[in-house]
Amino acid sequence: MTRHARRLSLALAALLASTAVATAETVLRLSHNNPADHPTHISMELMGKRLSELTNGEVAIQVFPNGELGNQRESMELVQSCALEMARSNASELEAFEPAYSAINLPYIFQSEEHFNKVVSGEVGQKILNASADKGFVGVAYLTEGARSFYGNAPINSPADLNGKKVRVQPSPSAIRMVELLGGNPTPIDWGELFSALQQGVVDMAENNPTALTTARHGEVAKFFSLDEHTMIPSVVVISKCAWDALTPEQQAAMRTAALEAQEFHRQNWNKTADEALATAQADMGVAVNTVDKAPFIAAVQPMYAEVAAKSPLVAELIEEIKAAAN
């Protein structure tokens, strides 16, 4: 999208938002790249509904799906520059904007779903959300997307099966390094281009949660899903520092409450959605699912822990706090 086209898109978005929520004094536009029937969209719509209720209609959120206001990185840059109020990104891409997120992107740092939920719902999770205030944005909610695994044109049973494979990754240093250590060839590609990249053989593999097979139709062109479950990387809803500072303390508190409620709603519904996606992919799309011995994968990525901890004292501290939370 050109700069001129982006300005026109944002102007149109502002007009649409003001029409749709004309009674609100403040309209916060929230951009994301998933379809409108995706669980994250539904949860963000709930967050907006609750925020409006808690502020007696003073503040509203207008959610724009499918990258209508720009792709994920463009949306984040617009948020940083105060041209857009809110965006949904994920921890993997956000580490390029705020290194604190790299702590939760480490493969196999979470020992279980319970461990993950404890971290993101607690003090450590809040510390990471707040860490980016000097970068032009703050986080308000984590929306779990479960564990990510490899999928593509062949099953992956051990790191050796990734040797030489072109693996689509997000533009994240952690994702790139993880695939390198596992023997693959990391290939950053925009989410919107991934279906055709898999279809045309530009990449051999990708990695994501099971809903990618159905909501993005990747199960049509990737027939093997290997449950190595290397990372648990959540979506993160962020707000620009400009928009945050323009809210009253009471409105900020309402935003935090609405975000936490949406986060919990999303957590309770995610596993059902992911399980249904995996079942649909197998039954209707012919996707074969295999489990793997995770031990060789865990061993291969161990150098990342020291490498990531060396980024900053804060990141090192966060890694230790996450490990401690498993006990």
Short mmCIF file of C-alpha atoms in Angstrom, two decimals:
data_model
loop_
_atom_site.label_atom_id
_atom_site.label_comp_id
_atom_site.label_asym_id
_atom_site.label_seq_id
_atom_site.Cartn_x
_atom_site.Cartn_y
_atom_site.Cartn_z
CA MET A 1 0.00 0.00 0.00
CA THR A 2 1.42 3.38 -1.00
CA ARG A 3 1.57 6.25 1.45
CA HIS A 4 -1.13 8.10 -0.48
CA ALA A 5 -3.37 5.03 -0.54
CA ARG A 6 -2.77 4.46 3.17
CA ARG A 7 -3.82 8.04 3.95
CA LEU A 8 -6.99 7.56 1.91
CA SER A 9 -7.68 4.27 3.64
CA LEU A 10 -7.23 5.82 7.08
CA ALA A 11 -9.44 8.77 6.15
CA LEU A 12 -12.14 6.39 4.96
CA ALA A 13 -11.73 4.31 8.11
CA ALA A 14 -12.18 7.40 10.26
CA LEU A 15 -15.36 8.30 8.36
CA LEU A 16 -16.75 4.79 8.70
CA ALA A 17 -15.87 4.63 12.38
CA SER A 18 -17.49 7.98 13.13
CA THR A 19 -20.64 6.85 11.32
CA ALA A 20 -20.80 3.45 13.00
CA VAL A 21 -20.24 4.76 16.53
CA ALA A 22 -21.46 8.32 16.19
CA THR A 23 -22.51 8.53 19.82
CA ALA A 24 -19.00 7.95 21.18
CA GLU A 25 -16.81 10.92 22.01
CA THR A 26 -13.66 8.91 21.28
CA VAL A 27 -13.39 6.25 18.56
CA LEU A 28 -10.32 4.01 18.62
CA ARG A 29 -9.60 2.25 15.31
CA LEU A 30 -8.13 -1.23 15.80
CA SER A 31 -6.40 -2.88 12.84
CA HIS A 32 -5.60 -6.59 12.37
CA ASN A 33 -4.93 -9.02 9.53
CA ASN A 34 -7.30 -11.90 10.34
CA PRO A 35 -10.78 -12.42 8.83
CA ALA A 36 -13.87 -11.21 10.67
CA ASP A 37 -14.84 -14.75 11.72
CA HIS A 38 -11.46 -15.39 13.38
CA PRO A 39 -11.50 -15.88 17.18
CA THR A 40 -9.22 -12.88 17.73
CA HIS A 41 -11.62 -10.59 15.85
CA ILE A 42 -14.55 -11.85 17.92
CA SER A 43 -12.63 -11.29 21.16
CA MET A 44 -11.61 -7.77 20.14
CA GLU A 45 -15.21 -6.94 19.26
CA LEU A 46 -16.13 -8.08 22.78
CA MET A 47 -13.42 -5.83 24.21
CA GLY A 48 -14.87 -2.87 22.33
CA LYS A 49 -18.40 -3.65 23.51
CA ARG A 50 -17.28 -3.85 27.13
CA LEU A 51 -15.21 -0.66 26.87
CA SER A 52 -18.25 1.20 25.57
CA GLU A 53 -20.36 -0.16 28.41
CA LEU A 54 -17.79 0.65 31.08
CA THR A 55 -17.34 4.23 29.84
CA ASN A 56 -21.07 4.84 29.33
CA GLY A 57 -20.49 5.18 25.60
CA GLU A 58 -17.68 7.72 25.89
CA VAL A 59 -15.05 5.48 24.23
CA ALA A 60 -15.64 3.00 21.42
CA ILE A 61 -13.43 0.62 19.43
CA GLN A 62 -13.96 0.09 15.72
CA VAL A 63 -12.27 -3.15 14.60
CA PHE A 64 -10.96 -3.39 11.03
CA PRO A 65 -10.08 -6.96 9.88
CA ASN A 66 -8.23 -8.39 6.87
CA GLY A 67 -5.43 -5.82 6.85
CA GLU A 68 -7.81 -3.09 5.65
CA LEU A 69 -5.64 -0.42 7.28
CA GLY A 70 -2.32 -2.01 6.31
CA ASN A 71 -0.47 -5.22 7.06
CA GLN A 72 0.70 -6.08 10.55
CA ARG A 73 3.99 -4.18 10.44
CA GLU A 74 2.44 -1.16 8.71
CA SER A 75 -0.26 -1.01 11.38
CA MET A 76 2.34 -1.04 14.13
CA GLU A 77 4.28 1.75 12.48
CA LEU A 78 1.08 3.79 12.17
CA VAL A 79 0.38 3.19 15.86
CA GLN A 80 3.88 4.33 16.80
CA SER A 81 3.43 7.53 14.78
CA CYS A 82 -0.03 8.18 16.29
CA ALA A 83 -1.70 7.88 12.85
CA LEU A 84 -3.67 4.86 14.11
CA GLU A 85 -4.97 4.28 17.64
CA MET A 86 -4.79 0.50 18.09
CA ALA A 87 -3.53 -2.66 16.41
CA ARG A 88 -3.36 -6.36 17.00
CA SER A 89 0.09 -7.79 16.36
CA ASN A 90 1.78 -10.74 18.03
CA ALA A 91 4.72 -11.22 20.34
CA SER A 92 6.91 -12.57 17.55
CA GLU A 93 6.70 -9.44 15.38
CA LEU A 94 6.59 -7.11 18.38
CA GLU A 95 10.09 -8.06 19.50
CA ALA A 96 11.35 -5.97 16.56
CA PHE A 97 9.70 -2.98 18.25
CA GLU A 98 10.29 -3.94 21.91
CA PRO A 99 12.92 -6.58 22.88
CA ALA A 100 11.05 -7.55 26.07
CA TYR A 101 8.70 -9.65 23.95
CA SER A 102 11.60 -11.91 22.92
CA ALA A 103 11.45 -13.53 26.36
CA ILE A 104 8.07 -15.13 25.66
CA ASN A 105 9.05 -16.03 22.09
CA LEU A 106 11.70 -18.52 23.16
CA PRO A 107 10.88 -22.04 21.98
CA TYR A 108 9.77 -24.38 24.74
CA ILE A 109 10.05 -21.74 27.47
CA PHE A 110 6.50 -22.60 28.54
CA GLN A 111 6.17 -26.06 30.01
CA SER A 112 2.39 -26.15 29.72
CA GLU A 113 -0.68 -24.12 28.85
CA GLU A 114 -1.15 -23.44 32.56
CA HIS A 115 2.39 -22.08 32.79
CA PHE A 116 1.73 -19.79 29.82
CA ASN A 117 -1.54 -18.49 31.28
CA LYS A 118 0.09 -17.84 34.65
CA VAL A 119 2.82 -15.74 33.04
CA VAL A 120 0.74 -13.60 30.69
CA SER A 121 -1.98 -13.00 33.27
CA GLY A 122 0.44 -12.01 35.99
CA GLU A 123 3.12 -9.49 36.86
CA VAL A 124 5.58 -10.70 34.22
CA GLY A 125 3.03 -10.33 31.44
CA GLN A 126 2.11 -6.82 32.57
CA LYS A 127 5.77 -5.83 32.77
CA ILE A 128 6.20 -6.79 29.11
CA LEU A 129 3.05 -4.93 28.04
CA ASN A 130 4.29 -1.77 29.75
CA ALA A 131 7.90 -2.03 28.49
CA SER A 132 7.18 -0.34 25.16
CA ALA A 133 5.80 2.96 26.51
CA ASP A 134 8.95 4.77 25.35
CA LYS A 135 8.55 3.16 21.88
CA GLY A 136 5.20 4.87 21.25
CA PHE A 137 2.75 2.18 22.32
CA VAL A 138 1.61 0.08 25.28
CA GLY A 139 0.10 -3.39 25.32
CA VAL A 140 -3.34 -3.93 26.77
CA ALA A 141 -4.14 -7.64 26.23
CA TYR A 142 -2.71 -11.02 25.29
CA LEU A 143 -4.95 -13.20 23.14
CA THR A 144 -3.67 -16.76 23.26
CA GLU A 145 -3.15 -18.55 19.98
CA GLY A 146 -2.01 -21.83 21.50
CA ALA A 147 1.07 -23.72 20.43
CA ARG A 148 2.68 -23.29 17.02
CA SER A 149 3.87 -26.27 14.98
CA PHE A 150 5.36 -26.93 11.54
CA TYR A 151 3.20 -27.77 8.53
CA GLY A 152 3.87 -28.20 4.84
CA ASN A 153 4.45 -30.73 2.09
CA ALA A 154 6.09 -33.40 4.28
CA PRO A 155 5.89 -34.54 7.92
CA ILE A 156 8.48 -33.28 10.38
CA ASN A 157 9.45 -35.90 12.96
CA SER A 158 12.89 -34.63 13.96
CA PRO A 159 15.07 -31.55 13.36
CA ALA A 160 16.82 -33.51 10.60
CA ASP A 161 13.61 -33.38 8.56
CA LEU A 162 13.95 -29.58 8.41
CA ASN A 163 17.42 -29.66 6.86
CA GLY A 164 17.41 -27.45 3.79
CA LYS A 165 13.67 -26.79 3.99
CA LYS A 166 12.51 -23.25 3.23
CA VAL A 167 10.37 -22.39 6.23
CA ARG A 168 8.16 -19.31 6.26
CA VAL A 169 8.69 -17.34 9.44
CA GLN A 170 7.45 -14.01 10.73
CA PRO A 171 9.94 -11.11 10.52
CA SER A 172 11.18 -11.91 14.01
CA PRO A 173 14.80 -12.48 15.06
CA SER A 174 13.68 -15.25 17.44
CA ALA A 175 11.68 -17.09 14.76
CA ILE A 176 14.55 -16.82 12.29
CA ARG A 177 17.13 -18.06 14.79
CA MET A 178 14.93 -20.95 15.93
CA VAL A 179 14.56 -22.29 12.39
CA GLU A 180 18.30 -21.85 11.77
CA LEU A 181 19.14 -23.92 14.86
CA LEU A 182 16.70 -26.61 13.76
CA GLY A 183 18.45 -26.82 10.37
CA GLY A 184 15.88 -25.08 8.21
CA ASN A 185 16.16 -22.08 5.90
CA PRO A 186 14.06 -19.28 7.49
CA THR A 187 12.15 -17.26 4.90
CA PRO A 188 10.19 -14.19 6.10
CA ILE A 189 7.01 -13.75 4.05
CA ASP A 190 3.99 -11.56 4.73
CA TRP A 191 0.98 -13.49 6.05
CA GLY A 192 -1.22 -12.42 3.15
CA GLU A 193 1.24 -13.92 0.66
CA LEU A 194 1.76 -17.25 2.42
CA PHE A 195 -1.02 -19.29 0.80
CA SER A 196 0.37 -18.69 -2.69
CA ALA A 197 3.94 -19.19 -1.43
CA LEU A 198 3.01 -22.65 -0.14
CA GLN A 199 0.98 -23.42 -3.25
CA GLN A 200 3.77 -22.43 -5.64
CA GLY A 201 6.62 -23.96 -3.64
CA VAL A 202 8.26 -20.64 -2.78
CA VAL A 203 8.46 -22.15 0.72
CA ASP A 204 8.25 -25.80 1.76
CA MET A 205 6.90 -25.26 5.24
CA ALA A 206 5.32 -22.75 7.59
CA GLU A 207 4.66 -22.74 11.31
CA ASN A 208 1.52 -21.67 13.11
CA ASN A 209 -1.40 -22.93 15.17
CA PRO A 210 -4.03 -25.28 13.67
CA THR A 211 -6.48 -22.49 12.75
CA ALA A 212 -4.13 -21.47 9.92
CA LEU A 213 -5.16 -24.66 8.15
CA THR A 214 -8.82 -23.62 8.06
CA THR A 215 -9.32 -19.86 8.43
CA ALA A 216 -6.45 -19.14 6.01
CA ARG A 217 -7.14 -22.32 3.95
CA HIS A 218 -3.53 -23.46 4.26
CA GLY A 219 -4.79 -27.05 4.63
CA GLU A 220 -5.62 -26.93 0.93
CA VAL A 221 -1.93 -26.65 0.02
CA ALA A 222 -0.12 -28.06 3.09
CA LYS A 223 -1.06 -31.66 3.80
CA PHE A 224 1.11 -32.47 6.82
CA PHE A 225 0.83 -30.90 10.28
CA SER A 226 3.51 -31.98 12.77
CA LEU A 227 2.73 -31.34 16.45
CA ASP A 228 6.16 -30.29 17.70
CA GLU A 229 4.52 -27.32 19.50
CA HIS A 230 7.71 -25.27 19.61
CA THR A 231 6.31 -21.94 20.79
CA MET A 232 3.22 -20.42 22.43
CA ILE A 233 3.15 -16.94 20.92
CA PRO A 234 0.09 -14.85 21.71
CA SER A 235 -1.53 -12.09 19.76
CA VAL A 236 -1.10 -8.75 21.53
CA VAL A 237 -3.52 -5.83 21.37
CA VAL A 238 -1.68 -2.51 21.62
CA ILE A 239 -2.67 1.15 21.80
CA SER A 240 -0.62 4.15 20.72
CA LYS A 241 0.88 6.17 23.55
CA CYS A 242 -0.86 9.26 22.15
CA ALA A 243 -4.30 7.61 22.30
CA TRP A 244 -3.56 6.12 25.72
CA ASP A 245 -2.48 9.43 27.21
CA ALA A 246 -5.58 11.13 25.78
CA LEU A 247 -7.83 8.84 27.83
CA THR A 248 -8.79 9.87 31.36
CA PRO A 249 -7.53 7.69 34.25
CA GLU A 250 -11.05 6.27 34.54
CA GLN A 251 -11.14 5.44 30.83
CA GLN A 252 -7.71 3.82 31.05
CA ALA A 253 -8.95 1.67 33.92
CA ALA A 254 -12.01 0.72 31.85
CA MET A 255 -9.73 -0.25 28.96
CA ARG A 256 -7.67 -2.49 31.23
CA THR A 257 -10.83 -4.14 32.56
CA ALA A 258 -12.33 -4.66 29.11
CA ALA A 259 -9.01 -6.04 27.83
CA LEU A 260 -8.70 -8.53 30.71
CA GLU A 261 -12.27 -9.71 30.18
CA ALA A 262 -11.62 -10.21 26.46
CA GLN A 263 -8.36 -12.00 27.26
CA GLU A 264 -10.16 -14.44 29.57
CA PHE A 265 -13.04 -14.95 27.13
CA HIS A 266 -10.55 -15.70 24.39
CA ARG A 267 -8.60 -18.14 26.57
CA GLN A 268 -11.71 -20.11 27.41
CA ASN A 269 -12.76 -20.43 23.78
CA TRP A 270 -9.43 -20.91 22.02
CA ASN A 271 -8.82 -24.62 22.66
CA LYS A 272 -12.23 -25.57 21.32
CA THR A 273 -11.59 -23.52 18.18
CA ALA A 274 -8.12 -25.01 17.63
CA ASP A 275 -9.35 -28.58 18.20
CA GLU A 276 -12.21 -28.06 15.75
CA ALA A 277 -9.79 -26.62 13.17
CA LEU A 278 -7.50 -29.65 13.44
CA ALA A 279 -10.44 -32.05 13.14
CA THR A 280 -11.82 -30.18 10.12
CA ALA A 281 -8.42 -30.11 8.44
CA GLN A 282 -8.11 -33.86 8.83
CA ALA A 283 -11.66 -34.80 7.87
CA ASP A 284 -12.42 -32.28 5.12
CA MET A 285 -9.03 -31.19 3.79
CA GLY A 286 -7.02 -34.41 3.92
CA VAL A 287 -4.36 -33.08 6.29
CA ALA A 288 -2.31 -35.76 8.08
CA VAL A 289 -1.37 -34.94 11.70
CA ASN A 290 1.61 -36.51 13.44
CA THR A 291 3.03 -36.17 16.95
CA VAL A 292 6.77 -35.90 17.52
CA ASP A 293 9.36 -36.53 20.20
CA LYS A 294 10.06 -32.98 21.36
CA ALA A 295 13.37 -33.75 23.13
CA PRO A 296 15.62 -33.31 20.03
CA PHE A 297 13.88 -30.04 19.18
CA ILE A 298 14.32 -28.74 22.73
CA ALA A 299 18.01 -29.66 22.72
CA ALA A 300 18.64 -27.99 19.35
CA VAL A 301 17.29 -24.57 20.39
CA GLN A 302 19.02 -24.29 23.78
CA PRO A 303 21.68 -21.79 22.53
CA MET A 304 18.87 -19.26 22.04
CA TYR A 305 18.36 -18.82 25.77
CA ALA A 306 21.79 -17.31 26.40
CA GLU A 307 21.67 -15.35 23.13
CA VAL A 308 18.32 -13.74 23.92
CA ALA A 309 19.20 -13.09 27.57
CA ALA A 310 22.25 -11.15 26.38
CA LYS A 311 19.99 -8.56 24.70
CA SER A 312 19.39 -6.66 27.93
CA PRO A 313 19.23 -7.08 31.71
CA LEU A 314 15.42 -6.76 31.48
CA VAL A 315 15.11 -9.63 29.01
CA ALA A 316 17.43 -11.81 31.11
CA GLU A 317 15.35 -11.03 34.18
CA LEU A 318 12.11 -11.84 32.37
CA ILE A 319 13.45 -15.20 31.20
CA GLU A 320 14.34 -16.19 34.76
CA GLU A 321 10.96 -15.02 36.05
CA ILE A 322 9.16 -17.05 33.39
CA LYS A 323 11.15 -20.15 34.30
CA ALA A 324 10.44 -19.62 37.99
CA ALA A 325 6.71 -19.36 37.32
CA ALA A 326 6.70 -22.98 36.15
CA ASN A 327 7.33 -24.17 39.71
#
